[in-house]
Coordinates of C-alpha atoms and ligand atoms in Angstrom, one line a residue:
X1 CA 137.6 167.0 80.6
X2 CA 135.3 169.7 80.0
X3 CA 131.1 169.4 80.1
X4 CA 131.0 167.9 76.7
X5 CA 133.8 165.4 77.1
X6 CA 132.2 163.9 80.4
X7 CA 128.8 163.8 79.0
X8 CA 129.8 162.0 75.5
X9 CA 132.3 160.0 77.7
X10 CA 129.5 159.0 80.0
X11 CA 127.2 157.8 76.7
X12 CA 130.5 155.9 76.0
X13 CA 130.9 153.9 78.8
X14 CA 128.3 153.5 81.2
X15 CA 125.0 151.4 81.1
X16 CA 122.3 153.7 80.0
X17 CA 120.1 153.2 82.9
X18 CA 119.5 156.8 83.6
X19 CA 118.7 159.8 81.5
X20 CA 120.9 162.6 83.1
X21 CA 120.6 166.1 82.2
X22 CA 123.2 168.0 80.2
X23 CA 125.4 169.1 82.9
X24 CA 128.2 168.3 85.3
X25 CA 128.0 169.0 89.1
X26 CA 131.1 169.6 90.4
X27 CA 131.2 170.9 93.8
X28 CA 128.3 171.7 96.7
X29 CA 128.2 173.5 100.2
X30 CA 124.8 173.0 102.1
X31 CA 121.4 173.4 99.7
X32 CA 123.7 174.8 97.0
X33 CA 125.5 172.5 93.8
X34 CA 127.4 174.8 91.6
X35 CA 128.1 173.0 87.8
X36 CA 131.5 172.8 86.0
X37 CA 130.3 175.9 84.0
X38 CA 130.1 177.6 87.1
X39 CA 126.0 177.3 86.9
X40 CA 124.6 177.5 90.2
X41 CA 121.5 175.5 91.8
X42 CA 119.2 175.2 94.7
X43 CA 118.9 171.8 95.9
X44 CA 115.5 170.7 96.3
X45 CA 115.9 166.9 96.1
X46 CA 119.0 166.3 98.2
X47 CA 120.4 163.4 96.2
X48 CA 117.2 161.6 96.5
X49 CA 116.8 162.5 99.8
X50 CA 119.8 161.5 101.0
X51 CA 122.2 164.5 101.7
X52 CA 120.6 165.6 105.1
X53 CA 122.9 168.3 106.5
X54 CA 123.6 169.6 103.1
X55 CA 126.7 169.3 100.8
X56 CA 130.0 169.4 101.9
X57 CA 129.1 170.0 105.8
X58 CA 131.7 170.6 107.5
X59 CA 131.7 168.1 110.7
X60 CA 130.8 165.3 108.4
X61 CA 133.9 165.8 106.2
X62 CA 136.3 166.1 109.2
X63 CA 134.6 162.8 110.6
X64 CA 135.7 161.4 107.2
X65 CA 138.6 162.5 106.6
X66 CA 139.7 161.8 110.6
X67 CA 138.5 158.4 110.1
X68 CA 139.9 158.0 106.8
X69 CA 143.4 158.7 107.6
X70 CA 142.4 156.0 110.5
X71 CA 140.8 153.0 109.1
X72 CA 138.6 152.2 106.6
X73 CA 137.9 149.1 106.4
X74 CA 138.6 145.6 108.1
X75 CA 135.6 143.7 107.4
X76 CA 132.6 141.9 109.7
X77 CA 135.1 139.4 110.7
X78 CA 137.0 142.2 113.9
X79 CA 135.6 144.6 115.9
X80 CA 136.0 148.2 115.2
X81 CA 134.5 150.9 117.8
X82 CA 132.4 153.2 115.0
X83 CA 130.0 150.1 114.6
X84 CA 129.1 150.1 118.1
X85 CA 128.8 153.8 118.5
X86 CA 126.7 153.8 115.3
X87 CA 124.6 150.5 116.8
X88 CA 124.3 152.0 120.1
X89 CA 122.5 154.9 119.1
X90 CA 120.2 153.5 117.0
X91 CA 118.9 151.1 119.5
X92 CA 118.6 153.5 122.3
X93 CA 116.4 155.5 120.0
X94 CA 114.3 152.9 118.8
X95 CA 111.8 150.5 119.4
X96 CA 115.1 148.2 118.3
X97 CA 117.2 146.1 120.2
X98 CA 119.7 145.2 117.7
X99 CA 120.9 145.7 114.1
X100 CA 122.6 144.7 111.2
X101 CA 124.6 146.4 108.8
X102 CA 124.3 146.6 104.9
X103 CA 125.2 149.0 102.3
X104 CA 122.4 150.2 100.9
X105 CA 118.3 150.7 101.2
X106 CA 117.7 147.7 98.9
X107 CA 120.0 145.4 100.7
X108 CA 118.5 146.3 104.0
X109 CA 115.2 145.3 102.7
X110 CA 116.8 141.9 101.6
X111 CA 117.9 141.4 104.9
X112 CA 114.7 142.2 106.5
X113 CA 112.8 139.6 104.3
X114 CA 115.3 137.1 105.1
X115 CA 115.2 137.3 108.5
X116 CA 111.3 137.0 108.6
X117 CA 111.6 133.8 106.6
X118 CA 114.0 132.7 109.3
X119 CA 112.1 133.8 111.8
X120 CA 109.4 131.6 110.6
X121 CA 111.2 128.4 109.9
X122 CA 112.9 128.4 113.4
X123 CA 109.2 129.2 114.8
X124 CA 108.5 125.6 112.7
X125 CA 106.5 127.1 110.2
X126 CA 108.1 125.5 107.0
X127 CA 105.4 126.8 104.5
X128 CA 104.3 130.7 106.6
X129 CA 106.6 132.2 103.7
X130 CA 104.4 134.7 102.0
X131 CA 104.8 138.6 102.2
X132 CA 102.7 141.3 101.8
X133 CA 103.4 144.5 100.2
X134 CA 101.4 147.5 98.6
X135 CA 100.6 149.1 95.7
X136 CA 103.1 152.2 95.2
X137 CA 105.5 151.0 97.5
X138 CA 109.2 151.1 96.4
X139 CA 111.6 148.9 98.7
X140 CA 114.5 148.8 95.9
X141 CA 115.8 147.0 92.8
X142 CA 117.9 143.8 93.8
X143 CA 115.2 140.4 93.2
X144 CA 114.5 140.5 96.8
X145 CA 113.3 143.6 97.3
X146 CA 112.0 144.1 93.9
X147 CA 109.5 141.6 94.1
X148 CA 107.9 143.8 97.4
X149 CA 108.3 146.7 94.8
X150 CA 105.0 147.1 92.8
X151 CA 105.6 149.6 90.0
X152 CA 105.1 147.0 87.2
X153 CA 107.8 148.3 84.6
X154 CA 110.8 147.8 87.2
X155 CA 109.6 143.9 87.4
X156 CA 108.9 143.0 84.2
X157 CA 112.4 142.8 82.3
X158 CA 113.5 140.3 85.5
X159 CA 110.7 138.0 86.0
X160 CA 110.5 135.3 88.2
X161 CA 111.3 137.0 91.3
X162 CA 111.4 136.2 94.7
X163 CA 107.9 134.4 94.9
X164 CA 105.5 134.1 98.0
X165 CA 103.9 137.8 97.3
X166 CA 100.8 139.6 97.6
X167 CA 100.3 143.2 97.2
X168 CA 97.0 144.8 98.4
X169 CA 95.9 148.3 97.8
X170 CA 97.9 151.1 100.4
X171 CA 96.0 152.5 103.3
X172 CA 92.9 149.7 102.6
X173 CA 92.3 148.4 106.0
X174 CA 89.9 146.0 104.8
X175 CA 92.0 144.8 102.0
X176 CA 95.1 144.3 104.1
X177 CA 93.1 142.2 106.7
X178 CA 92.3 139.8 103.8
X179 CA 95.8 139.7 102.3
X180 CA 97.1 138.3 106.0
X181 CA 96.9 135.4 107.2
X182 CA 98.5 132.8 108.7
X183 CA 101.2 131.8 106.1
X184 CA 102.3 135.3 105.8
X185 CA 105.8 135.8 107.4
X186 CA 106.6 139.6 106.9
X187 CA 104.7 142.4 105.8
X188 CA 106.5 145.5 104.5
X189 CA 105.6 148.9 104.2
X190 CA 107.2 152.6 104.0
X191 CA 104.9 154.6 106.6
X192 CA 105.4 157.5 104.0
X193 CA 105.6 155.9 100.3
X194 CA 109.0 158.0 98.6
X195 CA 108.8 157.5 95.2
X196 CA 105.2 156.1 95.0
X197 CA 104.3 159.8 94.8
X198 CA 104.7 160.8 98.9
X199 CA 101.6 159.1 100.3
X200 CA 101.2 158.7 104.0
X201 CA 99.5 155.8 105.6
X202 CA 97.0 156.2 107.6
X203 CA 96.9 155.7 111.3
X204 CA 93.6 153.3 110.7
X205 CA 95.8 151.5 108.3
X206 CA 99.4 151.0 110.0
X207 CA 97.0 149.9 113.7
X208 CA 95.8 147.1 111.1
X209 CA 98.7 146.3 110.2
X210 CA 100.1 146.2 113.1
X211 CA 97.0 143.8 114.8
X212 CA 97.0 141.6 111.8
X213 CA 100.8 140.5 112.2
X214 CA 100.1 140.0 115.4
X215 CA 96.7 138.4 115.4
X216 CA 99.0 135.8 111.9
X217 CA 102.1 135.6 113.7
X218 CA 103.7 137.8 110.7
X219 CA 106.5 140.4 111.6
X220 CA 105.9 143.8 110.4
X221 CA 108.6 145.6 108.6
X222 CA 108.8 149.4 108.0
X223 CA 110.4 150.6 105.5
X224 CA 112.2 154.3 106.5
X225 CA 114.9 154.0 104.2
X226 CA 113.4 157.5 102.7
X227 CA 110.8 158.9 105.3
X228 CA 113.1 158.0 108.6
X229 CA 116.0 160.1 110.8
X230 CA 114.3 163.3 110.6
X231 CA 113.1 163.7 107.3
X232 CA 109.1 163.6 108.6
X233 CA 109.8 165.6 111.6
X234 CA 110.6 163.2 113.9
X235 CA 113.0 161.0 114.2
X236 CA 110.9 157.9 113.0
X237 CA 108.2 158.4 110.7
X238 CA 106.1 155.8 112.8
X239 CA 106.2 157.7 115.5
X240 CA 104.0 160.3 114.8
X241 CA 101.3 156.8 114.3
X242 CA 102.3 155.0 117.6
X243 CA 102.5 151.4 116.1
X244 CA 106.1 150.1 116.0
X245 CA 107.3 147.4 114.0
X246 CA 109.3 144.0 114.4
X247 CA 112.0 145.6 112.1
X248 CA 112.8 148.9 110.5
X249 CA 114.8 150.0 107.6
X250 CA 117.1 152.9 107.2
X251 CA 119.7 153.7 104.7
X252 CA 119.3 157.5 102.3
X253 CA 119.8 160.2 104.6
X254 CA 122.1 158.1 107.7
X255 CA 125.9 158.8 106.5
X256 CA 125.3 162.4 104.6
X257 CA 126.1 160.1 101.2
X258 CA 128.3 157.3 101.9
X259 CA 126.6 153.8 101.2
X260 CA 124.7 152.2 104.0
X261 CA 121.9 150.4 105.1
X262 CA 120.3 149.2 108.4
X263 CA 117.8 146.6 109.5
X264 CA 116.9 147.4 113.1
X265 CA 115.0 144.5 114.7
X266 CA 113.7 143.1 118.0
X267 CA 114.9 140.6 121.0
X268 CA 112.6 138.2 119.2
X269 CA 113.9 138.4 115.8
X270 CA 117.7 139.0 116.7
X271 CA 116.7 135.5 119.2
X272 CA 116.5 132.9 115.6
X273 CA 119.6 134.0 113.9
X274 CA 123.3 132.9 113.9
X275 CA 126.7 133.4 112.6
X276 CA 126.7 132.4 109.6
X277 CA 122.9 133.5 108.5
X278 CA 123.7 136.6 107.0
X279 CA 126.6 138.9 106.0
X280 CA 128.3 142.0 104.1
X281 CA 131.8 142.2 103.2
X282 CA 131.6 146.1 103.0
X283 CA 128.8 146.8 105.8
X284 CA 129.1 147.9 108.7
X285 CA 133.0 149.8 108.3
X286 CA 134.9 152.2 110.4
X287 CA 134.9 154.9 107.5
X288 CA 130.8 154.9 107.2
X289 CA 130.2 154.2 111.0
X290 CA 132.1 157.0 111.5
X291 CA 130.0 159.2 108.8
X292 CA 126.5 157.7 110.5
X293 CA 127.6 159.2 113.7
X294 CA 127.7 162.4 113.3
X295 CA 124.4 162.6 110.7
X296 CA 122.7 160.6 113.9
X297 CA 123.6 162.7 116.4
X298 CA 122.9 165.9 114.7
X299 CA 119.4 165.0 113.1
X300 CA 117.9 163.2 116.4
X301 CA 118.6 166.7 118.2
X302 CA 115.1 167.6 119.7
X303 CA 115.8 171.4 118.0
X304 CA 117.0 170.4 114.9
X305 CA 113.6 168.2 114.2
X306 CA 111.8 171.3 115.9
X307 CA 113.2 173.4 112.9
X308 CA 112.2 170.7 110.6
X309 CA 108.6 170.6 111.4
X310 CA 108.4 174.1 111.4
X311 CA 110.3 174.8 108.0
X312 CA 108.1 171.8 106.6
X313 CA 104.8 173.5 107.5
X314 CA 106.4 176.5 106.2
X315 CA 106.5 174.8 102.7
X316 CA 103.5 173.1 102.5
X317 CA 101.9 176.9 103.5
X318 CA 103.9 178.3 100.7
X319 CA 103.2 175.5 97.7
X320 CA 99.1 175.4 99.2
X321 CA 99.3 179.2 98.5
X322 CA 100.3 178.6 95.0
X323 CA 97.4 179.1 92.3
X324 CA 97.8 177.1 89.4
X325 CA 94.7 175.2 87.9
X326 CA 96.9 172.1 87.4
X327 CA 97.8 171.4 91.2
X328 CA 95.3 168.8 92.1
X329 CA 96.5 167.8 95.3
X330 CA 100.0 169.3 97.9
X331 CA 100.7 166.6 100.6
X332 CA 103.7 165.4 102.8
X333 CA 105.1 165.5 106.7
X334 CA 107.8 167.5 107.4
X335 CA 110.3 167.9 104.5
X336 CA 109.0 165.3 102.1
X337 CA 106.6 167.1 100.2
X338 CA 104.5 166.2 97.4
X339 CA 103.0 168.6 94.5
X340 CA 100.2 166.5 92.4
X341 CA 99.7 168.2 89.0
X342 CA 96.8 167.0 86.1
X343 CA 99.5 166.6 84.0
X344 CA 103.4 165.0 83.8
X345 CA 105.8 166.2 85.6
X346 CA 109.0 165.5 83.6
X347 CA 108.4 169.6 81.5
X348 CA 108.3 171.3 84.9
X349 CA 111.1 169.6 86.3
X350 CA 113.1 170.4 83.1
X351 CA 112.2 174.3 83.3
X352 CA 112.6 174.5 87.1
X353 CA 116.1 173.1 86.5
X354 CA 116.5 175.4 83.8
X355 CA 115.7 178.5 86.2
X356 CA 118.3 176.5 88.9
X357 CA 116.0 175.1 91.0
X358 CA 116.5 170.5 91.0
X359 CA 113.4 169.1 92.5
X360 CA 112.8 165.3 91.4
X361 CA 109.6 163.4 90.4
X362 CA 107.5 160.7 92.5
X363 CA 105.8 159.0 89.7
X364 CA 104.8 160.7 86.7
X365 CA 102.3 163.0 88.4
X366 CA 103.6 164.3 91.3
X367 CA 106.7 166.5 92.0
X368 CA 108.6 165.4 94.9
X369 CA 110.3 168.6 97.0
X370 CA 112.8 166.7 99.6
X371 CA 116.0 169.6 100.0
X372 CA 118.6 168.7 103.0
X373 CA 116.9 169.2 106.2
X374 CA 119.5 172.5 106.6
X375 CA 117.2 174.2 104.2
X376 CA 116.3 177.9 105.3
X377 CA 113.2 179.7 105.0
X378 CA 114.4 182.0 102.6
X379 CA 115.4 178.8 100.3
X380 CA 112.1 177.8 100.8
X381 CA 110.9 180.9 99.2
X382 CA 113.4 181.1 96.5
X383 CA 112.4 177.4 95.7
X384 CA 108.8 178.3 95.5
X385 CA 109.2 181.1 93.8
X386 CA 111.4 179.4 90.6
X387 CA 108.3 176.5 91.3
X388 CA 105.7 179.2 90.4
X389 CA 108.0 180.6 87.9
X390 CA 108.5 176.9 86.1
X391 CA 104.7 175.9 86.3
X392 CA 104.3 179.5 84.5
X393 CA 101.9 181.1 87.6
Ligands
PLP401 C1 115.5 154.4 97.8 C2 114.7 153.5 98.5 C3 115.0 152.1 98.7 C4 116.2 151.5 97.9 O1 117.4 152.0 98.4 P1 118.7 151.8 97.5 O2 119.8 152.4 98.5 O3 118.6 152.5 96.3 O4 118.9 150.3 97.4 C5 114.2 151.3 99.4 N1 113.1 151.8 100.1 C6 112.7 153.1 100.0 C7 111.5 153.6 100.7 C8 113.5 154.0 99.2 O5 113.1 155.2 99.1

C-alpha cells in the first residue's frame, strides 16, 4: 500500500480516536523517522516520550530478537529469569523493595490504587478509601486511573468513575493539607506533570505531601510513568526533591517501545497482598523483561544522565534565547521541556512538522519538546532552529 491507501485504509477501519497527520512513518534509526515517501524528520517527541535510546538502537533490537528467538511468553503462572533481572534492578535503585508487573502506564496506576485500597482494608480501615489527585495531572485513560486524571473532557463521555476522589490545585501546600485526611488511602501525583503542560512540583509541595500521608496514614504514589528513568536527569524525578514515596510508577521510556508498566512499592505495602489480589496475563514476559534490561542498564549509567542534564540545560539555554513575543513562559528538568505560548499550539506544531521537525503538545498552550535521551547538541540546534523557523522568528 502506498501513503494514500494506508491513510484512507486507516479512516476505514480504525476507531477515530486520534487525528494523525497525512503521512506514514516507516522506518527510524536514533532521533531520525524517515516516511514512506522517503521524507525525513527530527524527533523531538520520542513517541510520547517513550523511545529513550532512539529508534532502532542497536543493543535493544539484538536483546529482542535474542530473546525472541528464545521465549516470549509463558505467563505469571512460571518463573522466567528476565523478570528477576528486570525486578532486581529496579529495587536496588529505588526507594522500592518489590514490584509488580503490568503492561502499560495506565494499568500501573490501576494497580497502584488498588493496592492502597488494600492496604487500607487489611490496616482495618473499611471506609479510609478516598484519593487525592491534582489539577493537570494525567495518570491514563482505563476508569481507574481516569478518575485521578483531571482534564475534564477525557471524563466526561464515561461518567461514573471510580468514586472516592478529590482533586486539589498542583503545588498548593495549603490546599493539599485540607484535601488529606484521615479517610484518604492513596495520594497520587507525577513529580513533573507530562501532558498537563510540563509543570514541576515544588519541593514545598511534594515535603507536604509527603508529611500529610504520613501524619493520615495515606500512601503516596508517584507517578514517573513520563518524568522517570532518566528523562529529568536523574534517574528518578523525586530525587532531585528528596521525599520518596510508598509506591512509584514507571512504564513510557522502560522497554525502548514494547508495552510495560511497573508499580514499585515498599516492605509495607508488598506486606498486605496475596496470590490471588492482583494479576496480568501479558505482564511481566521474557520478551519485554528482556527489552527493560538493557533500556535500565544504559539510562541509570551515572554518564549517560551526566550527558542528559547537560544537553537539557543546553535546550532550555537555546529555546530561553529564542525572541518571540508569544513565548510567555520555557520550563522543564532535563529533557522534558516546555515552551508556553499566548496562543494554541496545534499551527506551530503543524508548520514545525511541515519543516521536519515532530514535537508534540502538553495542553493547548504549551509545546512539549521530549526527543530520545541520545539526542545531540547539534539536534538540539537543528530542532531550535526549525522551532524558530515555525513560530516565524
Ligand atoms: C502516558 C502517561 C500515563 C498513561 O500511560 P499509558 O501507557 O498510556 O496507559 C500515565 N501517567 C503519566 C504521567 C503519563 O504520562
Amino acid at each position: 500500500m502506498n501513503t494514500n491507501e494506508i491513510i484512507s485504509a486507516e479512516r476505514r477501519y480504525l476507531v477515530q480516536t486520534y487525528v494523525r497527520p497525512d503521512m506514514v512513518l516507516s522506518h527510524g534509526e536514533g532521533c531520525t523517522l524517515w516516511d514512506c515517501d522517503g521524507r525525513r524528520y527530527l524527533d523531538f517527541m520520542a513517541g510520547i516520550a517513550v523511545v529513550a535510546l532512539g529508534h532502532a538502537d542497536a543493543e535493544w533490537a539484538a536483546a529482542v530478537q535474542a530473546q525472541a528467538g528464545r521465549l516470549a511468553h509463558v505467563s505469571n503462572l512460571f518463573h522466567t529469569a528476565p523478570h528477576v533481572e528486570l525486578a532486581r534492578r529496579l529495587v536496588e535503585n529505588s526507594f522500592a523493595d518489590r514490584v509488580f508487573f503490568g503492561n502499560s502506564g495506565s494499568e500501573a496506576n490501576e494497580a497502584a490504587l488498588k493496592f492502597a485500597r488494600k492496604a487500607a482494608k487489611a490496616a482495618g480501615h473499611e471506609g479510609k478509601t478516598g484519593i487525592v489527585a491534582f489539577t493537570g495531572s494525567f495518570h491514563g485513560r482505563t476508569m481507574g486511573a481516569l478518575a485521578v486524571t483531571a482534564k475534564e473532557a477525557y471524563r466526561a463521555p464515561f461518567a461514573p468513575l471510580v468514586p472516592g476522589v478529590t482533586f486539589a490545585p498542583f503545588n498548593d501546600v495549603e490546599a493539599a493539607r485540607a484535601a488529606i485526611g484521615p479517610d484518604t488511602c492513596a495520594v497520587i501525583v507525577e513529580p513533573v506533570q507530562g501532558e498537563g503542560g510540563v509543570n514541576p512540583a515544588t519541593g514545598d509541595f511534594l515535603q507536604a505531601l509527603r508529611a500529610a500521608c504520613d501524619e493520615h496514614g495515606a500512601l503516596l504514589i508517584f507517578d514517573e510513568v513520563q518524568c522517570g528513568l532518566g528523562r529529568t536527569g536523574t534517574l528518578w524525578a523525586h530525587e532531585a526533591y528528596g521525599v520518596a514515596p510508598d509506591m512509584m510508577t514507571l512504564a513510557k521510556p522502560l522497554a525502548n517501545g514494547l508495552p510495560i508498566g511497573v508499580v514499585l512499592v515498599t516492605e509495607a505495602v508488598a506486606g498486605v497482598l496475596q496470590p490471588g489480589d492482583h494479576g496480568s496475563t501479558f505482564g511481566a514476559g521474557p520478551l519485554v523483561c528482556a527489552a527493560a534490561c538493557v533500556v535500565f542498564d544504559r539510562v541509570s549509567a551515572p554518564a549517560f544522565l551526566a550527558d542528559v542534564r547537560e544537553k537539557g540545560a543546553y535546550l532550555l539555554e537555546r529555546l530561553n534565547a529564542l525572541d518571540s513575543p508569544h513565548i510567555t513562559a520555557v520550563r522543564g528538568c532535563g529533557l522534558l521541556v516546555g515552551v508556553e505560548l499566548d496562543e494554541p499550539v496545534a499551527p506551530i506544531l503543524a508548520a514545525a512538522r511541515e519543516r521536519g521537525l515532530l514535537i508534540i503538545n502538553a495542553g493547548t498552550h504549551v509545546i512539549r519538546l521530549a526527543p530520545p535521551l541520545v539526542v545531540t547538541k547539534e539536534q538540539i540546534d537543528e530542532a531550535v532552529e526549525l522551532l524558530a523557523v515555525s513560530l516565524k522568528l
